Amino acid sequence: MVGANEKSGLRLWRNARLATMADGAAGFGVVEKGAIAARDGLIVYAGAEADMPASVGQRAETVDCEGRWITPGLIDCHTHLVHAGNRANEFEMRLAGATYEEVARAGGGIVSSVKSLRAASEDELVAQTLPRLDALMAEGVTTVEIKSGYGLDLDNEKKSLRAARRLGNERPVTVRTTCLAAHALPPEAKGDKDAFIDLVAKTILPGVAAGGLADAVDGFCEGIAFSPEQMSRVFDEARALGLPVKLHADQLSNLHGAELAARYGALSADHLEYTDEAGAMALAKAGTVATILPGAYYFIRETKKPPIGLFRQHGVRMAVATDNNPGTSPLTSLLLTMNMAATLFGMTVVECLAGVTREAARALGLQAETGTLEAGKSADLAIWDIERPAELVYRMGFNPLHARIWRGQ
Ligand code: DI6
Ligand code: FE
C-alpha cells in the first residue's frame, strides 16, 4: 500500500481488469486497465484508470492489483445454511440401494433435520453453520441468503432466523434471511397440511415478522409438500405483512409454481426443472428471477433439466445458487455450482457469472445495493488470480481467490 491517507477515507484498487457485470453492458462488462475507488463502504468510481479523477489517485490508500481480475463479490441467493447435523447416513443408505421411502421410514428425510434442529440451541446452530459460511466466503462470497424451514414451529423458526442474523454479525458478510416455514409437515401436524398452513399464516409468519427476523417468505410447492392453493394462503399473509416472496417451484413435477410465483410478483422462483413455456413467459412478464440450482439436480440424480433455452428466449433473468442443505445439496462451493450450471445445463460463462452476482442480487431485491461494480453500489469485491473470467467456471475444486473485500474492507 502506498500513499495512505487516513483522513480522505478513500481506498483505491488500481491496475486491475474489471468484470463489472453492469446491466446492459456486453458480456462481462470488461474494463481493461481498470480501477475501483471506495469511500465509506461504497464504490465512488469504477472504470478505466485513465479516466479516473486525478484527485482520487492522489488521496487514496492504494492497492496495486498487478493485473488481477476483479468481479463483484459473489452472492449465494438460495441456501438452507442454518441446519443441525447432517444426513451422510441417508446418503450411505441410498448408495446401498435404499429408496427414499425406506430412508424416511428409518427416520430420515427433512423430518430428521427438524428433530436435530429442534434439539440444538441457537449457539450450537451458529457454531455448526460457521464452517459452511466460511467455506462460501473463502471463494469470494460477500452476500448470502439463509432460509429457515427446519424449525416448523414459531419458536424454532425464530431460533433459526436469529442464528442466521447472528452469522452476519460474526463475519464480514451480508446475510439476508427468508422464512421457509411452509417447507414440510412436522410430525405433530399428524398429516393435516391445511391445519399446518393455518399455523404458518396465522402464527408463524406474524411472529417472525413482529421480531423483524425475515426479509422474505418462501415455500415448497410440490406434491410431497404444499399445493399451489396452500402456498397462496401463505403468500397472501406475506403480502399483508409487507414481505416479498420466493418459491421452491416445479422441482419434481409441474404444479405451475412458476405462474404462482409470478402472480405474486415473487423476487424469484427456484429450481424450475419441470417449468414449461407458459411458466417461463409468466416469469418474464413479472420480472421474477429464475434461480437455477444444479447442486440439488446433481445430488438427487434428477434427469429433467430446467428449460434454460425457454428462459433465454423469453428474457427471464437467471440466478445460480448452491441450495446448500443437508438432504439434497450438501454443497458449499459457488464456484463448483457455476461449473455444474455450465456443464449440466449449458449455461454460458457470462450467464453463470451474472447468476452469482447481478442476478443473484436481483433475486434478493438487492440490485440497487450490490452485484455489480458501479458507483453507488456497496464495495463488495472479489479479486482473482486468473487470466480470464472463464477460469472461474471451468475449474473444479480449485479456488483462485486472491482477496475478498466486503463494504470496502
Ligand atoms: N427442496 C429441496 O430440495 C430441499 N428443500 C426443498 O424445498 C430438501 C431439503 C432437505 O431434504 O432437507
Ligand atoms: Fe432450497
Short mmCIF file of C-alpha atoms and ligand atoms in Angstrom, two decimals:
data_model
loop_
_atom_site.label_atom_id
_atom_site.label_comp_id
_atom_site.label_asym_id
_atom_site.label_seq_id
_atom_site.Cartn_x
_atom_site.Cartn_y
_atom_site.Cartn_z
CA MET A 1 0.00 0.00 0.00
CA VAL A 2 1.28 3.42 -0.91
CA GLY A 3 0.08 6.96 -0.42
CA ALA A 4 -2.12 6.07 2.54
CA ASN A 5 -4.14 9.00 3.71
CA GLU A 6 -6.25 8.16 6.73
CA LYS A 7 -8.30 11.32 6.54
CA SER A 8 -9.62 11.04 2.99
CA GLY A 9 -11.15 7.62 3.80
CA LEU A 10 -10.69 6.70 0.16
CA ARG A 11 -9.48 3.27 -0.89
CA LEU A 12 -8.33 2.53 -4.41
CA TRP A 13 -7.72 -0.76 -6.22
CA ARG A 14 -5.78 0.00 -9.39
CA ASN A 15 -4.02 -1.87 -12.18
CA ALA A 16 -6.90 -4.36 -12.37
CA ARG A 17 -9.07 -5.89 -15.05
CA LEU A 18 -12.71 -5.41 -14.16
CA ALA A 19 -15.67 -7.66 -14.94
CA THR A 20 -18.22 -5.04 -13.86
CA MET A 21 -21.25 -7.27 -14.74
CA ALA A 22 -23.12 -3.97 -15.26
CA ASP A 23 -26.63 -4.46 -16.60
CA GLY A 24 -26.82 -3.75 -20.30
CA ALA A 25 -23.05 -3.94 -20.83
CA ALA A 26 -21.86 -6.53 -23.33
CA GLY A 27 -20.62 -9.80 -21.83
CA PHE A 28 -18.84 -9.31 -18.53
CA GLY A 29 -18.73 -5.52 -18.89
CA VAL A 30 -14.94 -5.70 -19.11
CA VAL A 31 -12.70 -2.75 -18.32
CA GLU A 32 -9.03 -3.44 -19.10
CA LYS A 33 -6.65 -1.27 -17.03
CA GLY A 34 -9.42 -0.55 -14.58
CA ALA A 35 -9.66 0.91 -11.10
CA ILE A 36 -12.19 0.96 -8.29
CA ALA A 37 -12.34 3.61 -5.60
CA ALA A 38 -14.47 3.32 -2.48
CA ARG A 39 -15.36 5.53 0.45
CA ASP A 40 -17.47 4.64 3.49
CA GLY A 41 -18.06 1.18 2.05
CA LEU A 42 -19.48 2.42 -1.24
CA ILE A 43 -17.96 2.43 -4.70
CA VAL A 44 -17.34 6.02 -5.78
CA TYR A 45 -15.56 5.14 -9.03
CA ALA A 46 -15.37 2.00 -11.19
CA GLY A 47 -13.93 2.28 -14.67
CA ALA A 48 -10.81 2.94 -16.68
CA GLU A 49 -7.86 4.09 -14.60
CA ALA A 50 -7.07 6.71 -17.24
CA ASP A 51 -10.50 8.34 -16.82
CA MET A 52 -10.40 8.45 -13.03
CA PRO A 53 -10.44 11.94 -11.48
CA ALA A 54 -6.83 12.78 -10.57
CA SER A 55 -7.81 13.75 -7.01
CA VAL A 56 -8.85 10.15 -6.26
CA GLY A 57 -5.43 8.71 -7.09
CA GLN A 58 -3.63 11.37 -5.06
CA ARG A 59 -5.63 10.97 -1.88
CA ALA A 60 -6.48 7.28 -1.68
CA GLU A 61 -4.93 4.40 0.19
CA THR A 62 -3.95 2.38 -2.86
CA VAL A 63 -3.70 -1.33 -3.65
CA ASP A 64 -1.86 -2.37 -6.83
CA CYS A 65 -3.79 -5.39 -8.17
CA GLU A 66 -0.93 -6.31 -10.54
CA GLY A 67 -3.27 -7.01 -13.42
CA ARG A 68 -5.58 -9.35 -11.49
CA TRP A 69 -9.29 -9.57 -12.29
CA ILE A 70 -11.91 -8.01 -10.03
CA THR A 71 -15.53 -9.19 -10.10
CA PRO A 72 -18.39 -8.15 -7.85
CA GLY A 73 -18.32 -10.12 -4.58
CA LEU A 74 -20.25 -13.35 -5.16
CA ILE A 75 -23.83 -13.75 -3.90
CA ASP A 76 -25.36 -17.08 -2.87
CA CYS A 77 -29.06 -16.23 -3.14
CA HIS A 78 -30.59 -19.59 -2.05
CA THR A 79 -29.29 -21.57 0.93
CA HIS A 80 -30.56 -23.56 3.89
CA LEU A 81 -27.19 -22.95 5.57
CA VAL A 82 -28.56 -22.99 9.13
CA HIS A 83 -29.18 -26.64 9.97
CA ALA A 84 -28.04 -29.11 12.61
CA GLY A 85 -26.13 -32.29 11.97
CA ASN A 86 -26.02 -33.83 8.53
CA ARG A 87 -27.58 -36.72 6.62
CA ALA A 88 -24.48 -38.58 5.43
CA ASN A 89 -26.10 -41.74 6.85
CA GLU A 90 -29.00 -41.39 4.41
CA PHE A 91 -26.53 -40.86 1.61
CA GLU A 92 -24.88 -44.18 2.50
CA MET A 93 -28.27 -45.91 2.69
CA ARG A 94 -29.24 -44.60 -0.73
CA LEU A 95 -25.89 -45.70 -2.18
CA ALA A 96 -26.58 -49.16 -0.74
CA GLY A 97 -29.86 -49.20 -2.68
CA ALA A 98 -32.42 -47.90 -0.17
CA THR A 99 -35.32 -45.92 -1.65
CA TYR A 100 -36.36 -42.50 -0.41
CA GLU A 101 -39.39 -44.10 1.32
CA GLU A 102 -37.19 -46.61 3.14
CA VAL A 103 -34.93 -43.80 4.27
CA ALA A 104 -37.95 -41.84 5.51
CA ARG A 105 -39.33 -44.88 7.36
CA ALA A 106 -35.95 -45.30 9.06
CA GLY A 107 -36.43 -41.78 10.48
CA GLY A 108 -34.64 -39.92 7.68
CA GLY A 109 -35.59 -37.08 5.36
CA ILE A 110 -36.43 -33.48 6.23
CA VAL A 111 -38.07 -34.63 9.48
CA SER A 112 -34.74 -35.94 10.79
CA SER A 113 -33.23 -32.48 10.19
CA VAL A 114 -36.23 -30.96 12.01
CA LYS A 115 -35.52 -33.18 15.03
CA SER A 116 -31.83 -32.22 15.04
CA LEU A 117 -32.55 -28.52 14.68
CA ARG A 118 -35.14 -28.50 17.45
CA ALA A 119 -32.65 -30.21 19.76
CA ALA A 120 -29.89 -27.68 19.03
CA SER A 121 -29.51 -24.38 20.87
CA GLU A 122 -29.14 -21.12 18.96
CA ASP A 123 -25.44 -21.05 19.91
CA GLU A 124 -24.98 -24.57 18.58
CA LEU A 125 -26.67 -23.62 15.31
CA VAL A 126 -24.36 -20.66 14.89
CA ALA A 127 -21.30 -22.79 15.70
CA GLN A 128 -22.34 -25.58 13.31
CA THR A 129 -23.11 -23.16 10.48
CA LEU A 130 -19.96 -21.02 10.67
CA PRO A 131 -17.71 -23.56 8.85
CA ARG A 132 -20.20 -23.67 5.95
CA LEU A 133 -20.37 -19.88 5.83
CA ASP A 134 -16.57 -19.71 5.96
CA ALA A 135 -16.32 -22.12 3.02
CA LEU A 136 -18.58 -19.88 0.93
CA MET A 137 -16.71 -16.73 1.95
CA ALA A 138 -13.34 -18.33 1.13
CA GLU A 139 -14.47 -18.29 -2.51
CA GLY A 140 -15.39 -14.62 -2.54
CA VAL A 141 -19.00 -14.67 -1.31
CA THR A 142 -19.98 -11.29 0.22
CA THR A 143 -23.78 -11.80 0.43
CA VAL A 144 -25.66 -14.94 1.41
CA GLU A 145 -29.35 -15.70 1.76
CA ILE A 146 -30.26 -18.11 4.57
CA LYS A 147 -33.66 -19.80 4.95
CA SER A 148 -35.33 -21.26 7.99
CA GLY A 149 -37.55 -24.31 7.37
CA TYR A 150 -36.22 -26.97 9.75
CA GLY A 151 -37.95 -25.48 12.79
CA LEU A 152 -41.57 -25.71 11.62
CA ASP A 153 -42.99 -24.10 14.75
CA LEU A 154 -42.79 -20.49 15.86
CA ASP A 155 -40.02 -20.85 18.45
CA ASN A 156 -37.76 -22.98 16.28
CA GLU A 157 -38.29 -20.91 13.13
CA LYS A 158 -37.40 -17.82 15.17
CA LYS A 159 -34.35 -19.58 16.61
CA SER A 160 -33.15 -20.46 13.08
CA LEU A 161 -33.61 -16.92 11.79
CA ARG A 162 -31.94 -15.38 14.84
CA ALA A 163 -28.98 -17.72 14.27
CA ALA A 164 -28.87 -16.62 10.62
CA ARG A 165 -28.88 -12.94 11.61
CA ARG A 166 -26.12 -13.57 14.16
CA LEU A 167 -23.93 -15.13 11.48
CA GLY A 168 -24.00 -11.76 9.73
CA ASN A 169 -22.58 -10.18 12.90
CA GLU A 170 -19.94 -12.86 13.42
CA ARG A 171 -18.48 -12.47 9.92
CA PRO A 172 -17.93 -9.63 7.42
CA VAL A 173 -20.73 -10.71 5.08
CA THR A 174 -24.26 -9.54 4.28
CA VAL A 175 -26.91 -12.04 5.42
CA ARG A 176 -30.49 -11.92 4.11
CA THR A 177 -32.98 -14.13 5.90
CA THR A 178 -36.02 -15.92 4.47
CA CYS A 179 -38.80 -17.60 6.45
CA LEU A 180 -39.48 -21.01 4.85
CA ALA A 181 -41.95 -22.27 7.45
CA ALA A 182 -44.03 -23.87 4.64
CA HIS A 183 -41.21 -26.34 3.87
CA ALA A 184 -42.53 -29.66 5.19
CA LEU A 185 -45.13 -31.06 7.51
CA PRO A 186 -43.84 -31.52 11.09
CA PRO A 187 -44.70 -34.81 12.89
CA GLU A 188 -47.06 -33.09 15.36
CA ALA A 189 -49.29 -31.94 12.43
CA LYS A 190 -50.30 -35.60 12.01
CA GLY A 191 -50.76 -35.32 8.26
CA ASP A 192 -53.07 -32.27 8.33
CA LYS A 193 -51.48 -29.93 5.80
CA ASP A 194 -54.31 -27.36 5.86
CA ALA A 195 -54.13 -27.00 9.62
CA PHE A 196 -50.37 -26.55 9.42
CA ILE A 197 -50.72 -23.89 6.69
CA ASP A 198 -53.11 -22.09 9.06
CA LEU A 199 -50.43 -22.18 11.73
CA VAL A 200 -47.86 -20.82 9.27
CA ALA A 201 -50.11 -17.99 8.05
CA LYS A 202 -51.74 -17.02 11.35
CA THR A 203 -48.98 -17.66 13.88
CA ILE A 204 -45.51 -18.31 12.49
CA LEU A 205 -45.28 -15.58 9.82
CA PRO A 206 -46.76 -12.82 12.00
CA GLY A 207 -44.49 -13.86 14.90
CA VAL A 208 -41.40 -13.88 12.73
CA ALA A 209 -42.35 -10.55 11.13
CA ALA A 210 -43.01 -8.95 14.53
CA GLY A 211 -39.44 -9.80 15.50
CA GLY A 212 -38.13 -8.31 12.24
CA LEU A 213 -36.43 -11.65 11.63
CA ALA A 214 -37.24 -12.24 7.96
CA ASP A 215 -36.51 -10.26 4.79
CA ALA A 216 -38.71 -12.55 2.65
CA VAL A 217 -41.07 -15.54 2.72
CA ASP A 218 -40.53 -18.79 0.81
CA GLY A 219 -42.41 -22.09 0.46
CA PHE A 220 -42.06 -25.55 -1.06
CA CYS A 221 -44.81 -26.05 -3.65
CA GLU A 222 -44.73 -29.76 -4.52
CA GLY A 223 -46.75 -32.96 -4.27
CA ILE A 224 -44.65 -34.05 -1.27
CA ALA A 225 -45.03 -30.61 0.32
CA PHE A 226 -47.74 -27.96 -0.25
CA SER A 227 -50.24 -27.29 -3.04
CA PRO A 228 -50.46 -24.03 -5.01
CA GLU A 229 -53.69 -23.24 -3.15
CA GLN A 230 -51.96 -23.73 0.22
CA MET A 231 -49.00 -21.64 -0.90
CA SER A 232 -51.39 -18.85 -1.97
CA ARG A 233 -52.64 -18.61 1.60
CA VAL A 234 -49.06 -18.23 2.83
CA PHE A 235 -48.32 -15.59 0.17
CA ASP A 236 -51.49 -13.63 0.99
CA GLU A 237 -50.30 -13.38 4.58
CA ALA A 238 -46.76 -12.40 3.46
CA ARG A 239 -48.29 -9.66 1.34
CA ALA A 240 -50.37 -8.43 4.30
CA LEU A 241 -47.15 -8.29 6.36
CA GLY A 242 -45.34 -6.40 3.58
CA LEU A 243 -42.80 -9.16 2.94
CA PRO A 244 -41.65 -10.14 -0.57
CA VAL A 245 -42.00 -13.79 -1.59
CA LYS A 246 -39.95 -16.53 -3.27
CA LEU A 247 -40.93 -20.09 -4.15
CA HIS A 248 -39.42 -23.59 -4.48
CA ALA A 249 -41.29 -24.27 -7.71
CA ASP A 250 -41.61 -27.12 -10.20
CA GLN A 251 -38.62 -29.05 -8.76
CA LEU A 252 -40.04 -32.59 -9.00
CA SER A 253 -43.23 -32.04 -11.03
CA ASN A 254 -45.06 -29.22 -12.79
CA LEU A 255 -47.63 -27.80 -10.40
CA HIS A 256 -47.33 -24.44 -12.23
CA GLY A 257 -45.37 -22.98 -9.35
CA ALA A 258 -43.64 -20.56 -11.73
CA GLU A 259 -47.01 -18.99 -12.63
CA LEU A 260 -47.98 -18.86 -8.96
CA ALA A 261 -44.73 -17.08 -8.07
CA ALA A 262 -45.19 -14.65 -10.98
CA ARG A 263 -48.78 -13.91 -9.93
CA TYR A 264 -47.48 -12.72 -6.55
CA GLY A 265 -44.63 -10.72 -8.11
CA ALA A 266 -42.11 -13.01 -6.41
CA LEU A 267 -38.46 -11.95 -6.25
CA SER A 268 -37.53 -15.41 -7.55
CA ALA A 269 -38.84 -18.84 -8.44
CA ASP A 270 -36.28 -21.52 -7.68
CA HIS A 271 -35.37 -24.98 -9.11
CA LEU A 272 -37.84 -24.97 -12.09
CA GLU A 273 -36.77 -28.30 -13.62
CA TYR A 274 -40.38 -29.04 -14.69
CA THR A 275 -41.39 -25.50 -15.70
CA ASP A 276 -42.99 -25.22 -19.15
CA GLU A 277 -43.18 -22.37 -21.66
CA ALA A 278 -46.24 -20.77 -20.03
CA GLY A 279 -44.26 -20.70 -16.78
CA ALA A 280 -41.24 -19.13 -18.45
CA MET A 281 -43.43 -16.46 -20.06
CA ALA A 282 -45.10 -15.69 -16.73
CA LEU A 283 -41.71 -15.24 -15.03
CA ALA A 284 -40.53 -12.93 -17.81
CA LYS A 285 -43.67 -10.79 -17.62
CA ALA A 286 -43.46 -10.46 -13.82
CA GLY A 287 -39.70 -9.82 -13.76
CA THR A 288 -39.34 -12.77 -11.38
CA VAL A 289 -35.81 -14.20 -11.40
CA ALA A 290 -35.38 -17.91 -12.22
CA THR A 291 -32.91 -19.29 -9.68
CA ILE A 292 -31.10 -22.32 -11.08
CA LEU A 293 -29.90 -24.89 -8.51
CA PRO A 294 -27.70 -27.52 -10.17
CA GLY A 295 -26.45 -28.93 -6.84
CA ALA A 296 -29.82 -30.48 -5.98
CA TYR A 297 -30.32 -31.71 -9.57
CA TYR A 298 -26.93 -33.43 -9.39
CA PHE A 299 -27.24 -34.85 -5.89
CA ILE A 300 -30.66 -36.44 -6.33
CA ARG A 301 -29.68 -37.59 -9.84
CA GLU A 302 -32.59 -35.76 -11.45
CA THR A 303 -32.70 -36.12 -15.23
CA LYS A 304 -35.16 -33.37 -16.19
CA LYS A 305 -33.22 -30.16 -16.78
CA PRO A 306 -34.60 -26.65 -16.21
CA PRO A 307 -35.66 -25.08 -19.54
CA ILE A 308 -32.70 -22.70 -19.91
CA GLY A 309 -33.48 -22.24 -23.63
CA LEU A 310 -37.02 -21.05 -22.87
CA PHE A 311 -35.73 -18.71 -20.15
CA ARG A 312 -33.28 -17.20 -22.66
CA GLN A 313 -35.86 -16.98 -25.41
CA HIS A 314 -38.36 -15.13 -23.21
CA GLY A 315 -35.80 -12.93 -21.46
CA VAL A 316 -36.10 -14.45 -17.99
CA ARG A 317 -33.28 -13.35 -15.69
CA MET A 318 -31.34 -16.31 -14.26
CA ALA A 319 -29.54 -16.56 -10.92
CA VAL A 320 -27.39 -19.54 -9.85
CA ALA A 321 -27.12 -20.70 -6.21
CA THR A 322 -25.88 -23.62 -4.09
CA ASP A 323 -29.21 -24.54 -2.36
CA ASN A 324 -26.92 -25.70 0.46
CA ASN A 325 -28.99 -28.14 2.56
CA PRO A 326 -28.34 -31.46 4.33
CA GLY A 327 -30.74 -33.54 2.23
CA THR A 328 -30.42 -32.68 -1.45
CA SER A 329 -27.45 -30.34 -1.88
CA PRO A 330 -24.65 -30.50 0.71
CA LEU A 331 -22.71 -28.02 -1.42
CA THR A 332 -20.68 -25.09 -0.12
CA SER A 333 -18.88 -24.00 -3.30
CA LEU A 334 -20.41 -21.35 -5.52
CA LEU A 335 -17.52 -21.83 -7.98
CA LEU A 336 -18.34 -25.53 -8.38
CA THR A 337 -22.03 -24.59 -8.67
CA MET A 338 -21.20 -22.40 -11.67
CA ASN A 339 -19.31 -25.28 -13.26
CA MET A 340 -22.36 -27.52 -12.77
CA ALA A 341 -24.72 -24.91 -14.27
CA ALA A 342 -22.48 -24.74 -17.33
CA THR A 343 -21.71 -28.45 -17.68
CA LEU A 344 -25.11 -29.89 -16.76
CA PHE A 345 -27.41 -27.17 -18.13
CA GLY A 346 -25.38 -25.48 -20.85
CA MET A 347 -25.38 -22.04 -19.26
CA THR A 348 -22.70 -19.75 -20.69
CA VAL A 349 -19.84 -18.35 -18.63
CA VAL A 350 -21.43 -14.89 -18.75
CA GLU A 351 -24.78 -16.30 -17.59
CA CYS A 352 -23.10 -18.20 -14.74
CA LEU A 353 -21.14 -15.19 -13.51
CA ALA A 354 -24.17 -12.87 -13.84
CA GLY A 355 -26.12 -15.57 -11.99
CA VAL A 356 -23.91 -15.35 -8.89
CA THR A 357 -23.59 -11.54 -8.96
CA ARG A 358 -26.05 -9.15 -10.64
CA GLU A 359 -28.99 -11.56 -10.99
CA ALA A 360 -28.46 -13.11 -7.54
CA ALA A 361 -28.69 -9.58 -6.11
CA ARG A 362 -31.95 -9.10 -8.03
CA ALA A 363 -33.28 -12.40 -6.63
CA LEU A 364 -32.83 -10.85 -3.16
CA GLY A 365 -34.19 -7.42 -4.08
CA LEU A 366 -30.68 -6.01 -3.56
CA GLN A 367 -29.97 -4.90 -7.14
CA ALA A 368 -29.61 -1.25 -6.08
CA GLU A 369 -27.06 -2.18 -3.38
CA THR A 370 -24.71 -4.86 -4.68
CA GLY A 371 -24.00 -7.33 -7.50
CA THR A 372 -22.15 -5.10 -9.99
CA LEU A 373 -19.06 -2.88 -9.97
CA GLU A 374 -20.70 0.52 -10.36
CA ALA A 375 -20.57 3.80 -8.48
CA GLY A 376 -23.14 3.90 -5.70
CA LYS A 377 -23.06 0.17 -5.00
CA SER A 378 -21.51 -1.44 -1.95
CA ALA A 379 -17.76 -2.01 -2.38
CA ASP A 380 -18.14 -5.81 -2.37
CA LEU A 381 -15.30 -7.18 -4.48
CA ALA A 382 -13.62 -10.46 -5.30
CA ILE A 383 -10.05 -10.23 -6.63
CA TRP A 384 -8.88 -13.29 -8.56
CA ASP A 385 -5.61 -14.84 -9.71
CA ILE A 386 -6.92 -15.71 -13.17
CA GLU A 387 -6.19 -14.80 -16.77
CA ARG A 388 -9.81 -14.79 -17.92
CA PRO A 389 -13.23 -14.96 -16.23
CA ALA A 390 -13.98 -18.36 -17.79
CA GLU A 391 -11.47 -19.91 -15.35
CA LEU A 392 -13.94 -19.25 -12.51
CA VAL A 393 -16.44 -21.58 -14.19
CA TYR A 394 -14.06 -24.04 -15.85
CA ARG A 395 -12.12 -25.34 -12.87
CA MET A 396 -13.45 -27.93 -10.43
CA GLY A 397 -12.26 -27.84 -6.84
CA PHE A 398 -9.70 -25.08 -7.24
CA ASN A 399 -10.00 -21.68 -5.60
CA PRO A 400 -8.16 -18.80 -7.31
CA LEU A 401 -9.41 -16.10 -4.90
CA HIS A 402 -6.69 -13.55 -4.08
CA ALA A 403 -8.70 -11.23 -1.83
CA ARG A 404 -12.26 -10.58 -0.75
CA ILE A 405 -13.49 -7.09 0.06
CA TRP A 406 -16.78 -6.52 1.88
CA ARG A 407 -18.11 -2.97 2.14
CA GLY A 408 -14.70 -1.58 1.30
CA GLN A 409 -12.80 -3.65 3.89
N1 DI6 B 1 -36.24 -28.64 -1.90
C1 DI6 B 1 -35.15 -29.37 -1.67
O1 DI6 B 1 -34.51 -29.94 -2.50
C2 DI6 B 1 -34.85 -29.29 -0.24
N2 DI6 B 1 -35.90 -28.49 0.25
C3 DI6 B 1 -36.66 -28.12 -0.74
O2 DI6 B 1 -37.62 -27.39 -0.59
C4 DI6 B 1 -34.73 -30.56 0.52
C5 DI6 B 1 -34.34 -30.24 1.93
C6 DI6 B 1 -33.95 -31.45 2.73
O3 DI6 B 1 -34.06 -32.60 2.27
O4 DI6 B 1 -33.51 -31.25 3.88
FE FE B 2 -33.93 -24.99 -1.40
#
